[in-house]
Amino acid sequence: MASTVPVPVISSAHLGLSISGGNRHECISSSSLTSMSPSPQHLLTAFGGIIAIPLILSQGLCLQHDGLTQGHLISTIFFVSGVCTLLQVTFGIRLPIVQGGTFAFLAPSMAMLSMPEWTCPAWTQNASLVNTTSPEYIDVWQSRMRELQGSIMVGSLFQVLVGFSGLIGFFMRFIGPLTIAPTISLIGLSLYDSAGMSAGNHWGISTMTTALIILFSQYLRHIPVPFPTYNKTKKLHTSRIYIFQLLPVLLGITLSWLICYIFTISNVLPSDPEKYGYLARTDLKGDVISQAPWFRFPYPGQWGLPTVSLAGLIGILAGVLSSMIESVGDYHACARLSGAPPPPKHAINRGIGIEGIGCLLAGAWGTGNGTTSYSENVGALGITKVGSRMVIVAGGVLMIIMGLFCKIGAIFTTIPTPVIGGMFLVMFGVISAAGVSNLQYADMNSSRNVFIFGFSMFSGLVIPNWIFKNPDAIATGVVELDQLLQVLLTTSMFIGGFFGFFLDNTIPGTLRERGIMDWNKIPLDDSSNTLESSEVYNLPFGISSYLSSFSWVRYVPFLPPNAPSSQDEAMVDSLATKQQPVKPEVIRSVAL
């Protein structure tokens, strides 16, 4: 086995199943990138993160008691995630990686929505006073959504610029583990209030959900379950699938949901809205499914013309930068697990640029969020051994179809609130820990590094908490500046990331001590295999071959500098028709 060095995988601002970013080592292999093995697991692993984002945003958008609109938001984010997945796999990084919503945008979004001018009116907190069809109520939530849309759309242009201009490589010179660790960790820690509010509606149900997810993901993950399968070679036979390792969150939610249903029909849960445990009932939003149309086509501007503010834009930019750096790590991990050579610079630039376009689409369509690469999907590659590009394409098409059928989104809104809270307890906890895991590259025996990380983390908790309790403390006399400072100083990930970045780049320290040397190392195995690299990363439909005849292509950061000759392409085609065994690679993976 050729020697390798770990690829930096900053994980996850979004979590549904598994996260890359730990120190557990496993040897795995995957199927050929060009194989056609169908597998729905990649889509299922993204469910937890995708449905969680609209449910969290609904609190800031004043939609707690509007299940129908929540269903529309879930359908919209499914639709946009499917479109962005197709764009990324076809024209972006061209690796089998799923695109979906990002938790990195949630912190600045919730900070903006907590500003005095965007605080939800008191009457929207009372279900009996909310008329979801009244023009007044519609304007309340749509005005907030339009403000989010505009900030996301303008902020995404920065990501498009950074990606297609090749600036991401420049940024990576200054951003290391001591910047990323507090940034990612504070994404999870800043959401503790949402988790507590949801779980606190019935701690018994939420604890059961958490316990089931832990049981499936940690204790039963290595236990295979036999399933009947069929293929042309073996006909009908039994396959052993690690279902608990693949779908712990989905299984935990489903089982808890079923138990809540049994408790509802047997009247174990109270029917009085004033009593504890009422929100654990499954019949509270039953009319949402009947009210939701069977088919609805999401379209840009469906909530009105987007607006933008400087405060919201600057906050979103912090999330954009965090999401970009995370995706670079996911690209390298995905390449290793799918048996592809390390992604060249032009592919990484193109991938980041396409993600920026995806965020632009998400903002235009009105998901209230952006898109990013899903590290849950990267972890699923190691479990399913299916690294096929076409599998992800099929998953993207399926997400688009799910987004068109509103009944599906409406079903997800009926999940009892305590069940969602139990899922949040696990998801946000793992996100926080995944951020800390990036410190494995830095020398944590160094008092310098301990100070930088500790100070950044503590500041990211203290400053936003104080500003929330003293909202009138910021009074510069300029309204726009007050709003900007309010959003930035209440965004934990910005505070922690800023201090980590500033201190790490100003306090003297060696590159090895800071973790920059290990952080920027890339596996060299097969990196010189230009034929295989061209097959994987060059643009499809003969675009790369056509453009290679122009001399100016070499100066475009997101285009391959040259394409193989027709004879070389024939050799690549011949190579692609064979199942190439993948060398076992030592990777980092934490299965949730």
Coordinates of C-alpha atoms in Angstrom, one line a residue:
M1 CA 0.0 0.0 0.0
A2 CA 1.3 3.4 -0.9
S3 CA 1.8 5.8 1.9
T4 CA -0.8 8.6 2.3
V5 CA -1.3 11.5 4.5
P6 CA -4.7 12.5 5.9
V7 CA -6.8 14.8 3.9
P8 CA -8.3 17.7 5.8
V9 CA -12.0 17.2 6.1
I10 CA -13.6 20.0 8.0
S11 CA -16.7 18.7 8.9
S12 CA -20.0 19.3 9.0
A13 CA -22.1 22.2 9.2
H14 CA -24.8 19.9 8.2
L15 CA -25.4 16.4 9.5
G16 CA -27.7 13.6 8.8
L17 CA -25.8 10.4 9.1
S18 CA -22.0 10.5 9.3
I19 CA -19.3 13.1 9.5
S20 CA -15.8 13.1 8.2
G21 CA -13.5 14.7 10.7
G22 CA -12.5 12.3 13.4
N23 CA -9.5 10.1 14.1
R24 CA -10.9 6.7 13.7
H25 CA -9.2 4.8 10.9
E26 CA -10.8 2.3 8.6
C27 CA -9.7 0.6 5.4
I28 CA -12.3 0.6 2.7
S29 CA -12.7 0.4 -1.0
S30 CA -15.4 1.6 -3.4
S31 CA -16.8 0.8 -6.8
S32 CA -15.7 2.5 -9.9
L33 CA -16.7 6.1 -10.3
T34 CA -18.3 5.3 -13.7
S35 CA -20.2 2.2 -12.5
M36 CA -24.0 2.2 -12.6
S37 CA -24.9 0.4 -9.3
P38 CA -28.1 2.0 -8.0
S39 CA -28.4 2.8 -4.4
P40 CA -30.9 5.1 -2.5
Q41 CA -28.7 5.3 0.6
H42 CA -27.1 8.5 -0.5
L43 CA -30.4 10.4 -0.6
L44 CA -31.6 8.9 2.6
T45 CA -28.5 10.0 4.5
A46 CA -29.2 13.6 3.6
F47 CA -32.8 13.6 4.9
G48 CA -32.0 14.6 8.5
G49 CA -30.0 17.7 7.5
I50 CA -32.4 18.8 4.7
I51 CA -35.6 18.7 6.7
A52 CA -34.0 20.1 9.9
I53 CA -33.1 23.5 8.3
P54 CA -36.6 24.7 7.4
L55 CA -37.9 23.5 10.7
I56 CA -35.3 25.6 12.6
L57 CA -35.8 28.6 10.3
S58 CA -39.6 28.5 10.9
Q59 CA -39.0 29.8 14.4
G60 CA -37.3 33.0 13.1
L61 CA -39.8 33.3 10.2
C62 CA -42.8 33.2 12.6
L63 CA -44.0 29.9 11.0
Q64 CA -44.2 27.8 14.1
H65 CA -48.0 27.3 13.6
D66 CA -48.1 27.2 9.8
G67 CA -47.4 23.6 8.9
L68 CA -48.5 24.1 5.3
T69 CA -45.9 26.8 4.6
Q70 CA -43.3 24.7 6.4
G71 CA -44.1 21.9 4.0
H72 CA -43.6 24.2 1.0
L73 CA -40.2 25.2 2.4
I74 CA -39.2 21.5 2.8
S75 CA -40.4 20.8 -0.8
T76 CA -38.5 23.8 -2.1
I77 CA -35.2 22.9 -0.4
F78 CA -35.5 19.3 -1.8
F79 CA -36.1 20.7 -5.3
V80 CA -33.2 23.1 -5.2
S81 CA -30.9 20.5 -3.6
G82 CA -31.7 18.1 -6.4
V83 CA -30.9 20.7 -9.1
C84 CA -27.7 21.7 -7.4
T85 CA -26.6 18.1 -7.1
L86 CA -27.1 17.6 -10.8
L87 CA -25.1 20.7 -11.6
Q88 CA -22.2 19.8 -9.2
V89 CA -21.9 16.2 -10.4
T90 CA -22.2 17.1 -14.1
F91 CA -20.3 20.4 -14.4
G92 CA -18.7 21.1 -11.0
I93 CA -16.3 18.9 -9.1
R94 CA -17.8 15.9 -11.0
L95 CA -17.4 13.6 -8.0
P96 CA -20.3 11.6 -6.5
I97 CA -21.2 14.1 -3.9
V98 CA -24.7 15.4 -2.8
Q99 CA -25.6 19.0 -2.4
G100 CA -28.0 20.2 0.3
G101 CA -28.7 22.9 2.9
T102 CA -26.0 24.1 5.2
F103 CA -26.1 24.8 8.9
A104 CA -23.3 27.4 8.4
F105 CA -26.0 29.8 7.1
L106 CA -28.3 29.2 10.1
A107 CA -26.4 31.1 12.7
P108 CA -26.2 34.4 10.8
S109 CA -29.7 34.0 9.5
M110 CA -31.1 33.5 13.0
A111 CA -29.0 36.4 14.3
M112 CA -30.5 38.7 11.6
L113 CA -34.0 37.5 12.4
S114 CA -33.5 38.2 16.1
M115 CA -32.9 41.9 15.5
P116 CA -35.7 44.2 16.9
E117 CA -37.2 45.0 13.5
W118 CA -37.5 41.3 12.6
T119 CA -38.6 39.9 16.0
C120 CA -41.9 38.0 15.5
P121 CA -45.0 39.8 16.7
A122 CA -46.4 38.3 19.9
W123 CA -49.6 37.2 18.3
T124 CA -47.8 34.8 15.9
Q125 CA -46.7 32.7 18.9
N126 CA -50.4 31.9 19.7
A127 CA -51.8 29.3 17.4
S128 CA -55.4 30.4 18.1
L129 CA -54.6 33.9 16.8
V130 CA -52.8 32.9 13.7
N131 CA -54.8 33.0 10.4
T132 CA -52.3 31.5 7.9
T133 CA -54.3 32.9 4.9
S134 CA -54.6 36.5 6.2
P135 CA -52.6 39.1 4.2
E136 CA -51.1 40.5 7.5
Y137 CA -49.7 37.1 8.5
I138 CA -48.4 36.3 5.0
D139 CA -46.6 39.6 4.9
V140 CA -45.0 39.0 8.3
W141 CA -43.2 35.8 7.3
Q142 CA -42.6 36.6 3.6
S143 CA -40.9 40.0 4.4
R144 CA -38.5 38.1 6.6
M145 CA -37.9 35.4 4.0
R146 CA -37.3 38.0 1.3
E147 CA -34.6 39.7 3.4
L148 CA -32.9 36.3 3.8
Q149 CA -33.2 35.6 0.1
G150 CA -31.5 38.9 -0.9
S151 CA -28.6 38.4 1.5
I152 CA -28.0 34.9 0.4
M153 CA -28.1 35.8 -3.3
V154 CA -25.7 38.7 -3.0
G155 CA -23.4 36.7 -0.6
S156 CA -23.4 33.8 -3.1
L157 CA -21.8 36.0 -5.7
F158 CA -18.7 36.2 -3.5
Q159 CA -18.5 32.4 -3.5
V160 CA -18.9 32.4 -7.3
L161 CA -16.1 34.9 -7.6
V162 CA -13.8 33.0 -5.3
G163 CA -14.4 29.7 -7.0
F164 CA -14.2 30.7 -10.6
S165 CA -11.2 33.0 -10.0
G166 CA -9.2 30.4 -8.2
L167 CA -8.9 32.6 -5.0
I168 CA -9.8 29.6 -2.8
G169 CA -6.2 28.5 -2.9
F170 CA -5.1 31.9 -1.7
F171 CA -7.5 31.8 1.3
M172 CA -6.4 28.3 2.3
R173 CA -2.8 29.6 2.9
F174 CA -4.1 31.6 5.9
I175 CA -7.0 29.5 7.2
G176 CA -6.0 26.5 9.3
P177 CA -7.3 24.2 12.0
L178 CA -7.2 27.0 14.6
T179 CA -9.6 29.0 12.5
I180 CA -11.9 26.2 11.4
A181 CA -12.2 24.4 14.7
P182 CA -13.9 27.2 16.7
T183 CA -16.0 28.2 13.6
I184 CA -17.5 24.8 13.1
S185 CA -17.8 24.0 16.8
L186 CA -19.7 27.2 17.4
I187 CA -22.2 26.5 14.7
G188 CA -23.4 23.5 16.7
L189 CA -23.1 25.2 20.1
S190 CA -25.0 28.3 18.9
L191 CA -28.1 26.2 18.1
Y192 CA -28.4 24.7 21.7
D193 CA -31.4 26.9 22.3
S194 CA -33.3 25.5 19.4
A195 CA -32.5 22.0 20.5
G196 CA -33.6 22.7 24.1
M197 CA -36.9 24.4 23.1
S198 CA -37.9 21.5 20.9
A199 CA -36.8 18.7 23.2
G200 CA -38.3 20.4 26.2
N201 CA -41.8 19.9 25.0
H202 CA -41.5 16.3 26.2
W203 CA -38.2 15.2 27.5
G204 CA -39.3 11.6 27.6
I205 CA -40.0 11.4 23.9
S206 CA -36.9 13.5 23.0
T207 CA -34.7 11.3 25.2
M208 CA -36.1 8.2 23.6
T209 CA -35.3 9.6 20.1
T210 CA -31.8 10.4 21.1
A211 CA -31.3 7.0 22.7
L212 CA -32.5 5.2 19.6
I213 CA -30.2 7.2 17.3
I214 CA -27.2 6.5 19.7
L215 CA -28.2 2.8 19.8
F216 CA -28.3 2.5 16.0
S217 CA -25.3 4.6 15.2
Q218 CA -22.9 3.5 17.9
Y219 CA -23.9 0.1 19.3
L220 CA -25.5 -1.6 16.4
R221 CA -23.5 0.0 13.5
H222 CA -21.4 -3.1 12.8
I223 CA -24.3 -5.5 12.8
P224 CA -25.5 -6.4 9.3
V225 CA -29.2 -7.0 8.5
P226 CA -30.1 -9.6 5.8
F227 CA -32.2 -8.2 2.9
P228 CA -33.5 -10.0 -0.1
T229 CA -31.9 -8.6 -3.3
Y230 CA -31.9 -9.5 -7.0
N231 CA -29.4 -9.0 -9.8
K232 CA -28.8 -10.7 -13.1
T233 CA -25.8 -12.6 -11.9
K234 CA -26.9 -14.0 -8.6
K235 CA -30.7 -13.8 -9.2
L236 CA -32.6 -13.7 -6.0
H237 CA -30.3 -13.8 -3.0
T238 CA -29.7 -12.4 0.4
S239 CA -27.4 -9.4 1.0
R240 CA -26.2 -8.2 4.4
I241 CA -26.6 -4.5 4.7
Y242 CA -25.3 -2.3 7.5
I243 CA -28.6 -0.5 7.8
F244 CA -28.0 0.8 11.3
Q245 CA -24.8 2.5 10.2
L246 CA -26.4 3.9 7.1
L247 CA -29.7 5.3 8.4
P248 CA -29.5 5.8 12.2
V249 CA -31.2 9.2 12.2
L250 CA -34.0 8.2 9.9
L251 CA -34.6 4.9 11.8
G252 CA -34.6 6.7 15.1
I253 CA -37.0 9.4 13.9
T254 CA -39.3 6.8 12.3
L255 CA -39.5 4.6 15.3
S256 CA -40.1 7.5 17.7
W257 CA -42.7 8.9 15.4
L258 CA -44.5 5.5 15.4
I259 CA -44.5 5.4 19.2
C260 CA -45.9 8.9 19.4
Y261 CA -48.7 7.8 17.1
I262 CA -49.5 4.9 19.3
F263 CA -49.5 7.2 22.4
T264 CA -51.8 9.6 20.5
I265 CA -54.5 7.1 19.5
S266 CA -54.4 5.5 23.0
N267 CA -54.7 9.0 24.6
V268 CA -51.5 8.6 26.6
L269 CA -50.5 12.0 25.5
P270 CA -52.7 14.9 26.6
S271 CA -55.2 16.5 24.3
D272 CA -55.2 19.8 26.2
P273 CA -52.9 22.3 24.5
E274 CA -52.0 23.8 27.9
K275 CA -50.7 20.5 29.3
Y276 CA -47.1 19.2 29.2
G277 CA -46.5 16.8 26.3
Y278 CA -49.3 18.1 24.0
L279 CA -46.8 18.8 21.2
A280 CA -45.7 15.2 21.1
R281 CA -49.1 14.2 19.6
T282 CA -49.1 13.2 15.9
D283 CA -52.5 14.5 15.1
L284 CA -51.8 18.2 15.6
K285 CA -50.9 18.9 11.9
G286 CA -53.0 16.1 10.3
D287 CA -54.9 18.6 8.2
V288 CA -51.6 19.9 6.7
I289 CA -51.3 16.7 4.6
S290 CA -54.9 17.0 3.3
Q291 CA -54.5 20.8 2.6
A292 CA -51.2 20.4 0.7
P293 CA -51.6 20.1 -3.0
W294 CA -50.3 17.0 -4.7
F295 CA -48.2 18.9 -7.1
R296 CA -46.6 22.3 -6.8
F297 CA -43.7 23.7 -8.9
P298 CA -41.4 25.9 -6.9
Y299 CA -40.2 28.9 -8.8
P300 CA -37.8 31.9 -8.3
G301 CA -39.3 34.7 -6.4
Q302 CA -42.3 32.7 -5.2
W303 CA -42.3 34.7 -1.9
G304 CA -41.9 38.0 -3.6
L305 CA -39.0 40.3 -4.8
P306 CA -35.9 39.7 -2.5
T307 CA -34.6 42.5 -0.5
V308 CA -31.1 42.9 1.0
S309 CA -29.4 44.7 3.9
L310 CA -25.8 45.2 4.7
A311 CA -26.1 43.6 8.1
G312 CA -27.7 40.4 6.6
L313 CA -25.1 40.3 3.8
I314 CA -22.0 40.5 6.0
G315 CA -23.4 37.8 8.3
I316 CA -24.1 35.4 5.4
L317 CA -20.6 36.0 4.0
A318 CA -19.2 34.5 7.2
G319 CA -21.3 31.4 6.5
V320 CA -20.2 31.4 2.9
L321 CA -16.5 31.3 3.8
S322 CA -17.0 28.5 6.3
S323 CA -19.0 26.5 3.8
M324 CA -16.3 26.9 1.1
I325 CA -13.4 25.7 3.2
E326 CA -15.5 22.7 4.4
S327 CA -16.3 21.7 0.9
V328 CA -12.6 21.6 -0.1
G329 CA -12.0 18.9 2.5
D330 CA -15.1 17.0 1.4
Y331 CA -13.9 17.0 -2.2
H332 CA -10.6 15.3 -1.2
A333 CA -12.3 12.8 1.0
C334 CA -14.9 11.9 -1.7
A335 CA -12.2 11.4 -4.3
R336 CA -10.4 9.0 -2.0
L337 CA -13.5 7.0 -1.2
S338 CA -14.7 6.8 -4.8
G339 CA -11.3 5.6 -6.1
A340 CA -10.6 8.8 -8.0
P341 CA -7.3 10.7 -8.2
P342 CA -7.0 13.8 -6.0
P343 CA -9.0 16.6 -7.5
P344 CA -6.9 19.1 -9.5
K345 CA -7.1 22.8 -8.8
H346 CA -9.4 23.5 -11.8
A347 CA -11.9 21.0 -10.5
I348 CA -11.9 22.4 -7.0
N349 CA -12.3 25.9 -8.3
R350 CA -15.2 24.8 -10.5
G351 CA -16.8 22.9 -7.6
I352 CA -16.7 26.0 -5.3
G353 CA -18.0 28.2 -8.2
I354 CA -20.9 25.8 -8.8
E355 CA -21.7 25.7 -5.1
G356 CA -21.9 29.5 -5.3
I357 CA -24.4 29.2 -8.2
G358 CA -26.3 26.7 -6.1
C359 CA -26.5 29.2 -3.2
L360 CA -27.7 31.8 -5.7
L361 CA -30.4 29.4 -6.9
A362 CA -31.4 28.5 -3.3
G363 CA -31.7 32.2 -2.5
A364 CA -33.8 32.9 -5.6
W365 CA -36.1 30.0 -5.0
G366 CA -36.6 31.0 -1.4
T367 CA -35.2 28.1 0.7
G368 CA -34.0 30.6 3.3
N369 CA -30.6 28.8 3.1
G370 CA -27.8 28.0 0.8
T371 CA -26.3 24.7 -0.5
T372 CA -23.0 22.9 0.2
S373 CA -21.4 19.5 -0.1
Y374 CA -22.8 16.9 2.3
S375 CA -20.2 15.1 4.3
E376 CA -22.9 12.6 5.3
N377 CA -22.8 11.5 1.7
V378 CA -19.0 11.2 1.8
G379 CA -19.3 9.0 4.8
A380 CA -21.9 6.9 3.1
L381 CA -19.5 6.2 0.3
G382 CA -17.3 4.2 2.7
I383 CA -20.2 2.2 3.9
T384 CA -22.1 1.4 0.7
K385 CA -18.9 0.9 -1.4
V386 CA -20.8 2.6 -4.2
G387 CA -18.9 5.6 -5.7
S388 CA -20.9 5.9 -8.8
R389 CA -21.6 9.3 -10.3
M390 CA -24.8 8.0 -11.8
V391 CA -26.1 7.0 -8.4
I392 CA -25.9 10.6 -7.2
V393 CA -27.5 11.8 -10.4
A394 CA -30.4 9.5 -9.8
G395 CA -30.6 10.8 -6.2
G396 CA -30.6 14.4 -7.5
V397 CA -33.5 13.5 -9.8
L398 CA -35.4 11.9 -7.0
M399 CA -34.9 15.0 -4.8
I400 CA -36.4 17.1 -7.6
I401 CA -39.4 14.8 -7.9
M402 CA -39.9 14.9 -4.1
G403 CA -39.8 18.7 -4.2
L404 CA -42.6 18.7 -6.8
F405 CA -44.9 16.6 -4.7
C406 CA -46.0 18.7 -1.8
K407 CA -47.6 15.9 0.1
I408 CA -44.1 14.6 0.9
G409 CA -42.9 17.8 2.4
A410 CA -46.2 18.1 4.4
I411 CA -45.6 14.6 5.9
F412 CA -42.3 15.7 7.3
T413 CA -43.9 18.7 9.1
T414 CA -46.0 16.3 11.1
I415 CA -43.0 14.9 12.9
P416 CA -43.7 15.7 16.6
T417 CA -41.6 18.6 18.0
P418 CA -40.0 16.5 20.8
V419 CA -38.8 14.0 18.2
I420 CA -37.2 16.8 16.2
G421 CA -35.6 18.0 19.5
G422 CA -34.1 14.6 20.1
M423 CA -32.6 14.6 16.7
F424 CA -31.2 18.1 17.3
L425 CA -29.4 17.0 20.5
V426 CA -27.4 14.4 18.5
M427 CA -26.9 16.4 15.3
F428 CA -25.7 19.6 16.9
G429 CA -23.5 17.8 19.4
V430 CA -21.7 15.9 16.7
I431 CA -21.3 19.1 14.6
S432 CA -19.6 20.8 17.7
A433 CA -17.3 17.8 18.2
A434 CA -16.5 17.6 14.5
G435 CA -15.2 21.1 14.7
V436 CA -12.9 20.2 17.6
S437 CA -11.6 17.2 15.7
N438 CA -9.8 19.4 13.3
L439 CA -7.4 20.3 16.1
Q440 CA -5.7 16.9 15.5
Y441 CA -3.6 18.7 12.8
A442 CA -2.3 21.4 15.2
D443 CA 0.1 20.8 18.1
M444 CA -2.2 21.0 21.1
N445 CA 0.8 20.6 23.5
S446 CA 1.6 24.2 22.5
S447 CA 0.4 26.8 24.9
R448 CA 0.0 29.2 22.0
N449 CA -2.5 26.9 20.3
V450 CA -4.4 26.2 23.5
F451 CA -4.8 29.9 24.2
I452 CA -6.0 30.7 20.6
F453 CA -8.6 27.9 20.6
G454 CA -9.8 28.5 24.2
F455 CA -10.0 32.3 23.8
S456 CA -11.8 32.0 20.4
M457 CA -14.4 29.5 21.7
F458 CA -15.1 31.4 24.9
S459 CA -15.4 34.7 23.2
G460 CA -17.8 33.2 20.6
L461 CA -20.1 32.2 23.5
V462 CA -19.7 35.2 25.8
I463 CA -20.0 38.1 23.4
P464 CA -23.2 37.0 21.6
N465 CA -24.8 36.1 24.9
W466 CA -24.1 39.6 26.3
I467 CA -25.4 41.3 23.2
F468 CA -28.6 39.3 23.2
K469 CA -29.2 40.4 26.8
N470 CA -28.2 44.0 26.1
P471 CA -29.6 44.7 22.7
D472 CA -29.6 48.5 23.2
A473 CA -25.9 48.6 24.0
I474 CA -25.0 49.2 20.4
A475 CA -25.9 52.7 19.6
T476 CA -23.5 54.4 17.2
G477 CA -26.1 56.8 15.8
V478 CA -26.0 55.2 12.4
V479 CA -28.8 52.7 12.0
E480 CA -27.1 50.6 9.3
L481 CA -23.9 50.3 11.3
D482 CA -25.9 49.4 14.4
Q483 CA -27.6 46.6 12.5
L484 CA -24.3 45.4 11.0
L485 CA -22.7 45.2 14.4
Q486 CA -25.7 43.6 16.0
V487 CA -25.7 40.7 13.4
L488 CA -21.9 40.2 13.6
L489 CA -21.6 40.3 17.3
T490 CA -24.5 37.9 17.8
T491 CA -23.1 35.4 15.3
S492 CA -21.0 33.0 17.4
M493 CA -19.3 31.4 14.5
F494 CA -18.1 34.8 13.2
I495 CA -16.7 35.8 16.6
G496 CA -14.9 32.5 17.1
G497 CA -13.6 32.3 13.6
F498 CA -12.5 35.9 13.5
F499 CA -10.4 35.6 16.7
G500 CA -9.1 32.3 15.6
F501 CA -8.0 33.7 12.2
F502 CA -6.5 36.9 13.6
L503 CA -4.6 35.3 16.5
D504 CA -3.3 32.4 14.5
N505 CA -1.9 34.7 11.8
T506 CA -0.4 37.3 14.1
I507 CA 1.0 35.3 17.1
P508 CA 4.4 33.8 16.1
G509 CA 4.3 30.1 15.5
T510 CA 5.8 27.6 13.0
L511 CA 3.7 26.1 10.2
R512 CA 3.9 22.7 11.8
E513 CA 2.9 24.0 15.2
R514 CA -0.1 25.8 13.7
G515 CA -1.1 22.6 11.8
I516 CA -0.8 24.3 8.4
M517 CA 1.7 21.8 7.0
D518 CA -0.4 18.7 7.8
W519 CA -3.6 20.7 6.9
N520 CA -2.4 21.4 3.3
K521 CA -1.0 18.0 2.6
I522 CA -2.6 16.1 -0.3
P523 CA -2.3 12.4 -1.1
L524 CA 0.2 12.0 -4.0
D525 CA -0.9 8.5 -5.1
D526 CA -2.0 8.4 -8.7
S527 CA -1.9 12.2 -8.9
S528 CA 0.2 11.9 -12.1
N529 CA -2.3 9.7 -13.8
T530 CA -3.5 12.3 -16.3
L531 CA -5.7 9.9 -18.2
E532 CA -7.7 8.9 -15.2
S533 CA -7.8 12.5 -13.9
S534 CA -9.1 13.7 -17.3
E535 CA -11.8 11.0 -17.3
V536 CA -13.0 12.1 -13.9
Y537 CA -12.6 15.8 -13.7
N538 CA -12.7 17.2 -17.3
L539 CA -15.9 18.8 -18.4
P540 CA -18.5 16.4 -20.1
F541 CA -19.9 16.2 -23.6
G542 CA -16.6 16.9 -25.2
I543 CA -16.4 20.4 -23.8
S544 CA -12.8 20.0 -22.5
S545 CA -11.6 18.5 -25.8
Y546 CA -13.1 21.4 -27.8
L547 CA -11.7 24.1 -25.5
S548 CA -8.2 22.6 -25.4
S549 CA -7.6 23.9 -28.9
F550 CA -7.6 27.4 -27.6
S551 CA -4.5 28.8 -26.0
W552 CA -6.3 31.1 -23.6
V553 CA -7.8 28.1 -21.7
R554 CA -4.7 27.7 -19.6
Y555 CA -5.3 31.1 -18.0
V556 CA -8.9 30.2 -16.9
P557 CA -8.7 28.8 -13.3
F558 CA -11.7 26.6 -13.6
L559 CA -10.9 24.9 -16.9
P560 CA -8.5 22.0 -17.4
P561 CA -5.3 23.3 -19.0
N562 CA -5.4 20.6 -21.8
A563 CA -7.4 17.6 -22.8
P564 CA -6.1 14.1 -23.8
S565 CA -5.7 13.3 -27.5
S566 CA -8.3 11.2 -29.3
Q567 CA -6.0 8.2 -28.9
D568 CA -5.7 8.9 -25.2
E569 CA -9.4 9.2 -24.9
A570 CA -9.8 5.8 -26.5
M571 CA -7.5 4.4 -23.9
V572 CA -9.5 6.1 -21.1
D573 CA -12.8 4.7 -22.5
S574 CA -11.2 1.3 -22.5
L575 CA -10.0 1.8 -18.9
A576 CA -13.5 3.0 -17.8
T577 CA -15.2 -0.1 -19.0
K578 CA -13.2 -2.3 -16.6
Q579 CA -13.9 -2.5 -12.9
Q580 CA -10.7 -1.0 -11.4
P581 CA -9.8 -2.3 -8.0
V582 CA -9.3 0.5 -5.6
K583 CA -6.3 0.5 -3.3
P584 CA -7.4 0.5 0.3
E585 CA -6.8 3.9 1.8
V586 CA -6.6 4.8 5.4
I587 CA -9.2 7.5 6.0
R588 CA -10.8 9.4 8.8
S589 CA -14.4 8.7 9.4
V590 CA -16.7 9.1 12.4
A591 CA -20.0 7.2 11.9
L592 CA -22.9 8.7 13.6

